[in-house]
Coordinates of C-alpha atoms in Angstrom, one line a residue:
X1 CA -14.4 -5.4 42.1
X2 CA -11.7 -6.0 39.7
X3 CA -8.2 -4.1 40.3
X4 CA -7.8 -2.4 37.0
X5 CA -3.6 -2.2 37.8
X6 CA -3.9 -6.3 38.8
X7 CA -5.7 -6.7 35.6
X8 CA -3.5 -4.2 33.0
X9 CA -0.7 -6.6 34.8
X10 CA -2.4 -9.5 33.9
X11 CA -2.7 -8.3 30.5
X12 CA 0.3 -7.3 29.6
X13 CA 2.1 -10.6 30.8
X14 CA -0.4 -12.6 28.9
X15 CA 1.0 -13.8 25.2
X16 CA -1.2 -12.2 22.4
X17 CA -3.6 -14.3 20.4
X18 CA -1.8 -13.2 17.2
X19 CA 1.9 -13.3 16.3
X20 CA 1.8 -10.2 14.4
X21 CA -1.6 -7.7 14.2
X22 CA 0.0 -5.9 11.5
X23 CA -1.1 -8.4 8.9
X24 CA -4.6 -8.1 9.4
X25 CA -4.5 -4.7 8.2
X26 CA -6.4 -3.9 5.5
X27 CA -3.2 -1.5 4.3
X28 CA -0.7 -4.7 5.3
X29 CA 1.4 -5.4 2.3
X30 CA 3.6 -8.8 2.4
X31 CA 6.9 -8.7 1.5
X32 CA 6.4 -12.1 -0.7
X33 CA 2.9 -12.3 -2.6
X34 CA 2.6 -15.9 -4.1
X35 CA 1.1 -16.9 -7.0
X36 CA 1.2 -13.3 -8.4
X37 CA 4.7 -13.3 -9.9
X38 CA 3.7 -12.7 -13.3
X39 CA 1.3 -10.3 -12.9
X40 CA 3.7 -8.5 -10.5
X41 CA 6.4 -8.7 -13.2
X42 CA 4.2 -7.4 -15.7
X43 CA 3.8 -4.8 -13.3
X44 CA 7.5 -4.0 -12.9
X45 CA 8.0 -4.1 -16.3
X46 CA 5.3 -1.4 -16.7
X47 CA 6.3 1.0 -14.1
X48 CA 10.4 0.9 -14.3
X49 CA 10.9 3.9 -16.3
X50 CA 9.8 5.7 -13.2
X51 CA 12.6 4.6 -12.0
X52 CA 14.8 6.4 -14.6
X53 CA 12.3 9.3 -14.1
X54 CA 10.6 8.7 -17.1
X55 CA 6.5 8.6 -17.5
X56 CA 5.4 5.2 -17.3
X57 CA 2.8 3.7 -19.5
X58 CA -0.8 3.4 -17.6
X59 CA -2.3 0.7 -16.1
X60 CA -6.1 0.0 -15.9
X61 CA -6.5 -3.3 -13.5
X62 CA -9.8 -4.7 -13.4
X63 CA -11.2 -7.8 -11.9
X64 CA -13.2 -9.7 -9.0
X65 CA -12.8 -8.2 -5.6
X66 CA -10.1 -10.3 -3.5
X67 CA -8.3 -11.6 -6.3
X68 CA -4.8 -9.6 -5.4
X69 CA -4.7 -6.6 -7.6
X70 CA -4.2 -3.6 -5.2
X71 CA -2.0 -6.2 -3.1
X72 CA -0.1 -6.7 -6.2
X73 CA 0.6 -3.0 -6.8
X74 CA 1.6 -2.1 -3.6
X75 CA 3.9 -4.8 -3.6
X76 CA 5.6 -3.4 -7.1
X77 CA 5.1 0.4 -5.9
X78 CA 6.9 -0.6 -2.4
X79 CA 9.5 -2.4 -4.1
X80 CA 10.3 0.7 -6.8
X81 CA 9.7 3.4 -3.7
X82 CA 12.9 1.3 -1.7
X83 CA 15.1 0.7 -5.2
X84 CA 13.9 4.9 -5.5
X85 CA 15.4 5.9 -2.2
X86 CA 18.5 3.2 -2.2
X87 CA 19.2 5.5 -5.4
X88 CA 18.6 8.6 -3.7
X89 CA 16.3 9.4 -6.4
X90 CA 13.0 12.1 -5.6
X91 CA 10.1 9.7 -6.8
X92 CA 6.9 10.0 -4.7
X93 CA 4.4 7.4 -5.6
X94 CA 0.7 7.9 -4.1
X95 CA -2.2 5.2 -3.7
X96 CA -5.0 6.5 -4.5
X97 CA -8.5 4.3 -4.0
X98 CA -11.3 6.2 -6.2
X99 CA -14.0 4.0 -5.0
X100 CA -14.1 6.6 -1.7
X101 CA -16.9 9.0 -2.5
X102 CA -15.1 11.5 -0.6
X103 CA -12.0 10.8 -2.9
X104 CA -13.1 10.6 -6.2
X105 CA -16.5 11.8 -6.8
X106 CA -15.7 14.8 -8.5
X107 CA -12.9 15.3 -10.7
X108 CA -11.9 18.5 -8.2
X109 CA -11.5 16.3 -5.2
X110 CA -9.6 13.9 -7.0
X111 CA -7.0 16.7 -8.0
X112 CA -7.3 17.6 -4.3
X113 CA -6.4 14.6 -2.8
X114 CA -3.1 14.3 -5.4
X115 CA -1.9 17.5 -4.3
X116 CA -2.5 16.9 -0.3
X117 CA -0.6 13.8 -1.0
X118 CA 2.2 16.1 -2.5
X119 CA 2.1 17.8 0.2
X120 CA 0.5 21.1 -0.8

């Protein structure tokens, strides 16, 4: 019978199979995305008055699943949340994914999940 202490020892001396675990994380966001810098500065571009808080325009992104676009706008929203609080401005931005049932099914829950997000 294995010593569980001898083998959490074992463990813990042991170097990981992976560098960093973080990055296979479905909510991982780079800090460089390649091949994207257009559409990321198109992105910018669209979402910089919030900056100034001023509405931005709206975006509808739509294309083949994996091709970068929710990696491309958490990149842009991360990057304008950090220039938001270098600024010490009160900006708040919230990810929403409406292809969760429990999410977006009803126009009520959507609503719901915005103002948890608030915080209220």
């Amino acid at each position: 019978m294995v010593d569980v202490k001898d083998f959490l020892r074992d463990y813990a001396q042991k170097e990981g199979l992976f560098k960093d675990k973080k990055v296979l994380q479905s909510n991982y966001t780079p800090e460089n995305v390649p091949y994207r810098e257009d559409q990321i500065n198109s992105l910018a571009g669209i979402l910089a008055p919030s900056l100034r808080m001023e509405r931005p325009s709206n975006i509808f992104l739509y294309g083949k699943t994996g091709t970068g676009k929710t990696l491309a706008v958490k990149h842009v929203t991360n990057q304008i949340a950090e220039v938001a609080k270098e600024s010490n401005l009160n900006l708040k931005i919230i990810y929403l994914n409406c292809k969760l049932k429990r999410v977006a099914d009803t126009e009520y829950r959507l609503i719901a999940q915005i103002c948890r997000e608030m915080g209220h």
